[in-house]
Amino acid sequence: MQGLSDRLRLASRRDVELRVRDLLHFYSKEYGSAIFVGERTYTPRSLVLTQGFIESDKLGLVLRSVLFGMYQVPIIVVTGLGGLHYVVDGHHRVIVYAWLGWRIPGLTILVPKYRPKLAKSIIELDSVNPVDTPQELICWRHIVNTVRFLEKQYNTLARIWVETISITLLKPTQPPIPGPEPHALSLHCPPLIYKYNQEYFVIDGHHRICREVLSSGKEVKALVFTIGNLEIGLLKTARMLGYDEFNEKYCSGG
């Protein structure tokens, strides 16, 4: 993507195909046998990850690109010892597809003797925050960090989707915070909303929603998620605060 560092460059399908060719050569020498069996689709939760950590800003970029940029590139899967399916390229994409509940395409290599040094589930994979995150990805990094934190806390994978919601249905989870507007680039991030039963709680993006309220907006396009439809602790705190809706009084500082 233009303006972003090489670390954040998203792989193209051609990149992945070239990587498969290199891996076939490497695995043939290392394990004696490696066969490309074609492109298959997988349930992300069934895959074993072979990387120690993922970068939060890149995870946010992939989430944004898949949802709003038509980014669709297969991962690379090695079917190894015991018939397990190991991800060797595309860990960020696996997490995003797991969140969205989509099956993910994978270029698949059969290496019967393959067993990685490291094997983790999606929940177990750690996240890091690189120091060179560009400003345009700060809010997306915050979104995925919030979701990953709650996943770890409740040991349950999130389910994420995009939804246009009437502002009258939204509930704040923090007191009114009068003050400066957020950075202009964050206004291009969708609010992050937690759905519990039929209630919508704003986790991040109170300023953005108030901008809509104060300009007579009626609805917002938001990133909605749930963690197994659990009543997370923040919702209980929000109810104790007693702010039930976004209105002019709330958005003007209470």
PDB file of C-alpha atoms in Angstrom, residues 9-240:
ATOM      1  CA  ARG A   9       3.319  -4.417   2.498  1.00  0.00           C
ATOM      2  CA  LEU A  10       0.510  -6.874   1.848  1.00  0.00           C
ATOM      3  CA  ALA A  11       1.434  -9.973  -0.121  1.00  0.00           C
ATOM      4  CA  SER A  12      -0.059 -10.430  -3.576  1.00  0.00           C
ATOM      5  CA  ARG A  13      -1.160 -13.756  -4.990  1.00  0.00           C
ATOM      6  CA  ARG A  14       1.977 -13.742  -7.148  1.00  0.00           C
ATOM      7  CA  ASP A  15       4.115 -13.295  -4.019  1.00  0.00           C
ATOM      8  CA  VAL A  16       2.437 -16.303  -2.435  1.00  0.00           C
ATOM      9  CA  GLU A  17       2.874 -18.468  -5.526  1.00  0.00           C
ATOM     10  CA  LEU A  18       6.599 -17.659  -5.674  1.00  0.00           C
ATOM     11  CA  ARG A  19       6.900 -18.456  -1.972  1.00  0.00           C
ATOM     12  CA  VAL A  20       5.269 -21.858  -2.569  1.00  0.00           C
ATOM     13  CA  ARG A  21       7.836 -22.641  -5.246  1.00  0.00           C
ATOM     14  CA  ASP A  22      10.687 -21.787  -2.867  1.00  0.00           C
ATOM     15  CA  LEU A  23       9.158 -23.839  -0.052  1.00  0.00           C
ATOM     16  CA  LEU A  24       8.705 -26.880  -2.290  1.00  0.00           C
ATOM     17  CA  HIS A  25      12.410 -26.816  -3.053  1.00  0.00           C
ATOM     18  CA  PHE A  26      13.350 -26.316   0.608  1.00  0.00           C
ATOM     19  CA  TYR A  27      11.029 -28.983   2.027  1.00  0.00           C
ATOM     20  CA  SER A  28      12.088 -31.526  -0.611  1.00  0.00           C
ATOM     21  CA  LYS A  29      15.696 -31.171   0.535  1.00  0.00           C
ATOM     22  CA  GLU A  30      14.834 -30.969   4.244  1.00  0.00           C
ATOM     23  CA  TYR A  31      12.235 -33.748   4.515  1.00  0.00           C
ATOM     24  CA  GLY A  32      12.764 -35.829   1.375  1.00  0.00           C
ATOM     25  CA  SER A  33       9.275 -35.285  -0.006  1.00  0.00           C
ATOM     26  CA  ALA A  34       7.104 -32.251  -0.724  1.00  0.00           C
ATOM     27  CA  ILE A  35       4.123 -32.261  -3.078  1.00  0.00           C
ATOM     28  CA  PHE A  36       1.980 -29.304  -4.088  1.00  0.00           C
ATOM     29  CA  VAL A  37      -1.622 -30.506  -3.888  1.00  0.00           C
ATOM     30  CA  GLY A  38      -3.353 -27.336  -5.042  1.00  0.00           C
ATOM     31  CA  GLU A  39      -5.612 -24.713  -3.532  1.00  0.00           C
ATOM     32  CA  ARG A  40      -8.043 -25.750  -0.831  1.00  0.00           C
ATOM     33  CA  THR A  41     -10.253 -23.902   1.628  1.00  0.00           C
ATOM     34  CA  TYR A  42     -10.000 -24.258   5.388  1.00  0.00           C
ATOM     35  CA  THR A  43     -11.901 -23.344   8.505  1.00  0.00           C
ATOM     36  CA  PRO A  44      -9.399 -20.962  10.163  1.00  0.00           C
ATOM     37  CA  ARG A  45      -9.976 -22.424  13.629  1.00  0.00           C
ATOM     38  CA  SER A  46      -8.801 -25.837  12.381  1.00  0.00           C
ATOM     39  CA  LEU A  47      -5.379 -24.506  11.397  1.00  0.00           C
ATOM     40  CA  VAL A  48      -2.207 -24.647  13.481  1.00  0.00           C
ATOM     41  CA  LEU A  49      -0.084 -21.489  13.485  1.00  0.00           C
ATOM     42  CA  THR A  50       3.701 -21.676  13.339  1.00  0.00           C
ATOM     43  CA  GLN A  51       4.613 -18.091  14.194  1.00  0.00           C
ATOM     44  CA  GLY A  52       5.380 -16.736  17.670  1.00  0.00           C
ATOM     45  CA  PHE A  53       3.576 -13.410  17.335  1.00  0.00           C
ATOM     46  CA  ILE A  54       1.782 -11.075  14.958  1.00  0.00           C
ATOM     47  CA  GLU A  55       2.071  -7.308  14.546  1.00  0.00           C
ATOM     48  CA  SER A  56      -1.050  -5.481  15.678  1.00  0.00           C
ATOM     49  CA  ASP A  57      -0.818  -2.675  13.136  1.00  0.00           C
ATOM     50  CA  LYS A  58      -0.488  -5.130  10.259  1.00  0.00           C
ATOM     51  CA  LEU A  59      -3.403  -7.130  11.641  1.00  0.00           C
ATOM     52  CA  GLY A  60      -5.455  -3.930  11.628  1.00  0.00           C
ATOM     53  CA  LEU A  61      -4.333  -3.195   8.070  1.00  0.00           C
ATOM     54  CA  VAL A  62      -5.344  -6.673   6.899  1.00  0.00           C
ATOM     55  CA  LEU A  63      -8.719  -6.368   8.635  1.00  0.00           C
ATOM     56  CA  ARG A  64      -9.324  -3.008   6.950  1.00  0.00           C
ATOM     57  CA  SER A  65      -8.147  -4.283   3.569  1.00  0.00           C
ATOM     58  CA  VAL A  66     -10.281  -7.435   3.649  1.00  0.00           C
ATOM     59  CA  LEU A  67     -13.415  -5.585   4.777  1.00  0.00           C
ATOM     60  CA  PHE A  68     -13.124  -2.439   2.682  1.00  0.00           C
ATOM     61  CA  GLY A  69     -10.414  -3.069   0.082  1.00  0.00           C
ATOM     62  CA  MET A  70     -11.402  -6.399  -1.505  1.00  0.00           C
ATOM     63  CA  TYR A  71      -8.106  -7.948  -0.353  1.00  0.00           C
ATOM     64  CA  GLN A  72      -8.245 -11.692  -1.017  1.00  0.00           C
ATOM     65  CA  VAL A  73      -4.976 -13.602  -1.151  1.00  0.00           C
ATOM     66  CA  PRO A  74      -4.512 -17.262  -0.159  1.00  0.00           C
ATOM     67  CA  ILE A  75      -2.332 -18.388   2.705  1.00  0.00           C
ATOM     68  CA  ILE A  76       0.200 -21.229   2.513  1.00  0.00           C
ATOM     69  CA  VAL A  77      -0.612 -24.427   4.382  1.00  0.00           C
ATOM     70  CA  VAL A  78       1.624 -27.440   4.960  1.00  0.00           C
ATOM     71  CA  THR A  79      -0.159 -30.709   5.681  1.00  0.00           C
ATOM     72  CA  GLY A  80       2.369 -32.433   7.881  1.00  0.00           C
ATOM     73  CA  LEU A  81       2.831 -35.087  10.547  1.00  0.00           C
ATOM     74  CA  GLY A  82      -0.443 -36.543  11.768  1.00  0.00           C
ATOM     75  CA  GLY A  83      -2.375 -34.878   8.963  1.00  0.00           C
ATOM     76  CA  LEU A  84      -2.387 -31.534  10.774  1.00  0.00           C
ATOM     77  CA  HIS A  85      -2.633 -28.366   8.691  1.00  0.00           C
ATOM     78  CA  TYR A  86       0.087 -25.854   9.535  1.00  0.00           C
ATOM     79  CA  VAL A  87       0.065 -22.218   8.411  1.00  0.00           C
ATOM     80  CA  VAL A  88       3.506 -21.178   7.179  1.00  0.00           C
ATOM     81  CA  ASP A  89       2.496 -17.914   5.496  1.00  0.00           C
ATOM     82  CA  GLY A  90      -0.475 -15.613   6.095  1.00  0.00           C
ATOM     83  CA  HIS A  91      -1.021 -15.618   9.865  1.00  0.00           C
ATOM     84  CA  HIS A  92      -2.666 -12.178   9.897  1.00  0.00           C
ATOM     85  CA  ARG A  93      -5.133 -13.285   7.226  1.00  0.00           C
ATOM     86  CA  VAL A  94      -6.025 -16.411   9.201  1.00  0.00           C
ATOM     87  CA  ILE A  95      -7.015 -14.357  12.246  1.00  0.00           C
ATOM     88  CA  VAL A  96      -9.100 -11.933  10.176  1.00  0.00           C
ATOM     89  CA  TYR A  97     -10.948 -14.745   8.394  1.00  0.00           C
ATOM     90  CA  ALA A  98     -11.559 -16.459  11.735  1.00  0.00           C
ATOM     91  CA  TRP A  99     -13.099 -13.237  13.068  1.00  0.00           C
ATOM     92  CA  LEU A 100     -15.325 -12.883  10.016  1.00  0.00           C
ATOM     93  CA  GLY A 101     -16.407 -16.530  10.094  1.00  0.00           C
ATOM     94  CA  TRP A 102     -15.176 -17.142   6.542  1.00  0.00           C
ATOM     95  CA  ARG A 103     -13.361 -20.147   5.130  1.00  0.00           C
ATOM     96  CA  ILE A 104      -9.886 -19.210   3.936  1.00  0.00           C
ATOM     97  CA  PRO A 105      -8.166 -20.328   0.720  1.00  0.00           C
ATOM     98  CA  GLY A 106      -4.786 -21.960   1.129  1.00  0.00           C
ATOM     99  CA  LEU A 107      -2.160 -23.126  -1.346  1.00  0.00           C
ATOM    100  CA  THR A 108      -1.350 -26.513   0.147  1.00  0.00           C
ATOM    101  CA  ILE A 109       1.887 -28.487   0.272  1.00  0.00           C
ATOM    102  CA  LEU A 110       1.943 -32.094   1.495  1.00  0.00           C
ATOM    103  CA  VAL A 111       5.056 -32.816   3.573  1.00  0.00           C
ATOM    104  CA  PRO A 112       4.317 -36.032   5.531  1.00  0.00           C
ATOM    105  CA  LYS A 113       7.306 -35.648   7.885  1.00  0.00           C
ATOM    106  CA  TYR A 114       6.830 -31.944   8.610  1.00  0.00           C
ATOM    107  CA  ARG A 115       6.490 -30.847  12.210  1.00  0.00           C
ATOM    108  CA  PRO A 116       7.260 -27.214  13.112  1.00  0.00           C
ATOM    109  CA  LYS A 117       9.333 -26.114  16.082  1.00  0.00           C
ATOM    110  CA  LEU A 118       6.456 -23.877  17.177  1.00  0.00           C
ATOM    111  CA  ALA A 119       2.736 -24.655  17.030  1.00  0.00           C
ATOM    112  CA  LYS A 120      -0.005 -22.385  18.394  1.00  0.00           C
ATOM    113  CA  SER A 121      -3.744 -21.869  18.175  1.00  0.00           C
ATOM    114  CA  ILE A 122      -5.204 -18.503  17.160  1.00  0.00           C
ATOM    115  CA  ILE A 123      -5.976 -17.657  20.791  1.00  0.00           C
ATOM    116  CA  GLU A 124      -2.434 -18.502  21.905  1.00  0.00           C
ATOM    117  CA  LEU A 125      -0.730 -16.290  19.325  1.00  0.00           C
ATOM    118  CA  ASP A 126       0.701 -13.148  20.928  1.00  0.00           C
ATOM    119  CA  SER A 127       0.536  -9.608  19.537  1.00  0.00           C
ATOM    120  CA  VAL A 128       3.212  -6.905  19.501  1.00  0.00           C
ATOM    121  CA  ASN A 129       2.976  -3.163  18.832  1.00  0.00           C
ATOM    122  CA  PRO A 130       5.819  -1.987  16.557  1.00  0.00           C
ATOM    123  CA  VAL A 131       7.165   1.484  17.314  1.00  0.00           C
ATOM    124  CA  ASP A 132       6.907   2.621  13.686  1.00  0.00           C
ATOM    125  CA  THR A 133       3.138   2.259  13.273  1.00  0.00           C
ATOM    126  CA  PRO A 134       1.948   4.937  10.803  1.00  0.00           C
ATOM    127  CA  GLN A 135      -0.657   7.379  12.087  1.00  0.00           C
ATOM    128  CA  GLU A 136      -3.338   6.081   9.718  1.00  0.00           C
ATOM    129  CA  LEU A 137      -3.163   2.652  11.376  1.00  0.00           C
ATOM    130  CA  ILE A 138      -3.143   3.760  15.032  1.00  0.00           C
ATOM    131  CA  CYS A 139      -6.914   3.458  15.387  1.00  0.00           C
ATOM    132  CA  TRP A 140      -6.958   0.102  13.585  1.00  0.00           C
ATOM    133  CA  ARG A 141      -4.180  -1.136  15.849  1.00  0.00           C
ATOM    134  CA  HIS A 142      -6.264  -0.071  18.846  1.00  0.00           C
ATOM    135  CA  ILE A 143      -9.293  -1.932  17.477  1.00  0.00           C
ATOM    136  CA  VAL A 144      -7.475  -5.234  17.060  1.00  0.00           C
ATOM    137  CA  ASN A 145      -5.620  -4.863  20.367  1.00  0.00           C
ATOM    138  CA  THR A 146      -8.954  -4.403  22.128  1.00  0.00           C
ATOM    139  CA  VAL A 147     -10.432  -7.481  20.484  1.00  0.00           C
ATOM    140  CA  ARG A 148      -7.317  -9.592  21.115  1.00  0.00           C
ATOM    141  CA  PHE A 149      -7.191  -8.520  24.783  1.00  0.00           C
ATOM    142  CA  LEU A 150     -10.777  -9.647  25.326  1.00  0.00           C
ATOM    143  CA  GLU A 151     -10.185 -12.901  23.453  1.00  0.00           C
ATOM    144  CA  LYS A 152      -7.288 -13.707  25.762  1.00  0.00           C
ATOM    145  CA  GLN A 153      -9.252 -12.664  28.848  1.00  0.00           C
ATOM    146  CA  TYR A 154     -12.207 -14.912  28.033  1.00  0.00           C
ATOM    147  CA  ASN A 155     -10.296 -17.587  26.078  1.00  0.00           C
ATOM    148  CA  THR A 156     -12.823 -17.264  23.264  1.00  0.00           C
ATOM    149  CA  LEU A 157     -12.416 -16.137  19.660  1.00  0.00           C
ATOM    150  CA  ALA A 158     -14.308 -13.040  18.590  1.00  0.00           C
ATOM    151  CA  ARG A 159     -16.821 -12.831  15.787  1.00  0.00           C
ATOM    152  CA  ILE A 160     -16.676  -9.550  13.821  1.00  0.00           C
ATOM    153  CA  TRP A 161     -18.906  -8.003  11.183  1.00  0.00           C
ATOM    154  CA  VAL A 162     -19.819  -4.610   9.683  1.00  0.00           C
ATOM    155  CA  GLU A 163     -23.271  -3.253  10.460  1.00  0.00           C
ATOM    156  CA  THR A 164     -25.113   0.024   9.946  1.00  0.00           C
ATOM    157  CA  ILE A 165     -26.842   0.843  13.240  1.00  0.00           C
ATOM    158  CA  SER A 166     -29.321   3.482  14.336  1.00  0.00           C
ATOM    159  CA  ILE A 167     -27.666   5.828  16.832  1.00  0.00           C
ATOM    160  CA  THR A 168     -30.703   5.438  19.098  1.00  0.00           C
ATOM    161  CA  LEU A 169     -29.645   1.821  19.741  1.00  0.00           C
ATOM    162  CA  LEU A 170     -26.101   2.657  20.855  1.00  0.00           C
ATOM    163  CA  LYS A 171     -25.066   2.772  24.510  1.00  0.00           C
ATOM    164  CA  PRO A 172     -21.957   4.610  25.787  1.00  0.00           C
ATOM    165  CA  THR A 173     -19.481   2.745  27.988  1.00  0.00           C
ATOM    166  CA  GLN A 174     -17.757   5.840  29.372  1.00  0.00           C
ATOM    167  CA  PRO A 175     -18.771   9.204  30.853  1.00  0.00           C
ATOM    168  CA  PRO A 176     -18.982  12.230  28.548  1.00  0.00           C
ATOM    169  CA  ILE A 177     -15.473  13.425  27.691  1.00  0.00           C
ATOM    170  CA  PRO A 178     -15.510  17.038  26.511  1.00  0.00           C
ATOM    171  CA  GLY A 179     -12.270  18.058  24.909  1.00  0.00           C
ATOM    172  CA  PRO A 180     -10.379  18.132  21.624  1.00  0.00           C
ATOM    173  CA  GLU A 181     -11.478  16.116  18.651  1.00  0.00           C
ATOM    174  CA  PRO A 182      -9.563  12.906  17.984  1.00  0.00           C
ATOM    175  CA  HIS A 183      -6.902  12.889  15.286  1.00  0.00           C
ATOM    176  CA  ALA A 184      -8.509  13.492  11.888  1.00  0.00           C
ATOM    177  CA  LEU A 185      -7.341  10.130  10.533  1.00  0.00           C
ATOM    178  CA  SER A 186      -9.163   8.276  13.317  1.00  0.00           C
ATOM    179  CA  LEU A 187     -12.426   9.660  11.958  1.00  0.00           C
ATOM    180  CA  HIS A 188     -11.990   7.264   9.027  1.00  0.00           C
ATOM    181  CA  CYS A 189     -12.067   4.296  11.423  1.00  0.00           C
ATOM    182  CA  PRO A 190     -15.452   2.748  12.123  1.00  0.00           C
ATOM    183  CA  PRO A 191     -16.587   2.817  15.753  1.00  0.00           C
ATOM    184  CA  LEU A 192     -15.995  -0.477  17.576  1.00  0.00           C
ATOM    185  CA  ILE A 193     -19.178  -1.835  19.106  1.00  0.00           C
ATOM    186  CA  TYR A 194     -19.846  -4.894  21.255  1.00  0.00           C
ATOM    187  CA  LYS A 195     -23.154  -6.666  20.730  1.00  0.00           C
ATOM    188  CA  TYR A 196     -24.627  -8.511  23.684  1.00  0.00           C
ATOM    189  CA  ASN A 197     -28.028 -10.080  23.064  1.00  0.00           C
ATOM    190  CA  GLN A 198     -29.810  -7.223  21.250  1.00  0.00           C
ATOM    191  CA  GLU A 199     -27.852  -4.381  22.867  1.00  0.00           C
ATOM    192  CA  TYR A 200     -25.042  -2.400  21.223  1.00  0.00           C
ATOM    193  CA  PHE A 201     -22.317  -0.995  23.478  1.00  0.00           C
ATOM    194  CA  VAL A 202     -19.739   1.431  22.071  1.00  0.00           C
ATOM    195  CA  ILE A 203     -16.261   0.270  23.061  1.00  0.00           C
ATOM    196  CA  ASP A 204     -14.294   2.760  20.967  1.00  0.00           C
ATOM    197  CA  GLY A 205     -15.425   5.764  18.929  1.00  0.00           C
ATOM    198  CA  HIS A 206     -17.529   7.870  21.308  1.00  0.00           C
ATOM    199  CA  HIS A 207     -16.230  11.111  19.756  1.00  0.00           C
ATOM    200  CA  ARG A 208     -17.043   9.879  16.259  1.00  0.00           C
ATOM    201  CA  ILE A 209     -20.600   8.969  17.180  1.00  0.00           C
ATOM    202  CA  CYS A 210     -21.101  12.299  18.945  1.00  0.00           C
ATOM    203  CA  ARG A 211     -20.027  14.085  15.765  1.00  0.00           C
ATOM    204  CA  GLU A 212     -22.916  12.339  14.027  1.00  0.00           C
ATOM    205  CA  VAL A 213     -25.331  13.198  16.837  1.00  0.00           C
ATOM    206  CA  LEU A 214     -24.376  16.881  16.849  1.00  0.00           C
ATOM    207  CA  SER A 215     -24.710  17.073  13.069  1.00  0.00           C
ATOM    208  CA  SER A 216     -28.165  15.419  13.196  1.00  0.00           C
ATOM    209  CA  GLY A 217     -26.918  12.059  11.933  1.00  0.00           C
ATOM    210  CA  LYS A 218     -29.237   9.094  12.394  1.00  0.00           C
ATOM    211  CA  GLU A 219     -26.998   6.044  11.959  1.00  0.00           C
ATOM    212  CA  VAL A 220     -23.390   4.881  11.858  1.00  0.00           C
ATOM    213  CA  LYS A 221     -21.524   2.199   9.974  1.00  0.00           C
ATOM    214  CA  ALA A 222     -19.661   0.284  12.659  1.00  0.00           C
ATOM    215  CA  LEU A 223     -17.406  -2.659  13.292  1.00  0.00           C
ATOM    216  CA  VAL A 224     -19.436  -4.925  15.563  1.00  0.00           C
ATOM    217  CA  PHE A 225     -18.074  -7.865  17.520  1.00  0.00           C
ATOM    218  CA  THR A 226     -19.006 -10.352  20.189  1.00  0.00           C
ATOM    219  CA  ILE A 227     -17.013 -12.789  22.318  1.00  0.00           C
ATOM    220  CA  GLY A 228     -19.299 -15.810  22.441  1.00  0.00           C
ATOM    221  CA  ASN A 229     -22.191 -13.479  23.357  1.00  0.00           C
ATOM    222  CA  LEU A 230     -20.624 -13.121  26.808  1.00  0.00           C
ATOM    223  CA  GLU A 231     -21.472 -10.193  29.056  1.00  0.00           C
ATOM    224  CA  ILE A 232     -17.969  -8.768  29.318  1.00  0.00           C
ATOM    225  CA  GLY A 233     -17.058  -6.728  32.387  1.00  0.00           C
ATOM    226  CA  LEU A 234     -17.120  -3.392  30.588  1.00  0.00           C
ATOM    227  CA  LEU A 235     -20.852  -3.759  29.972  1.00  0.00           C
ATOM    228  CA  LYS A 236     -21.566  -4.102  33.676  1.00  0.00           C
ATOM    229  CA  THR A 237     -19.491  -0.990  34.340  1.00  0.00           C
ATOM    230  CA  ALA A 238     -21.381   0.892  31.624  1.00  0.00           C
ATOM    231  CA  ARG A 239     -24.720   0.039  33.213  1.00  0.00           C
ATOM    232  CA  MET A 240     -23.476   1.318  36.562  1.00  0.00           C
TER     233      MET A 240
END
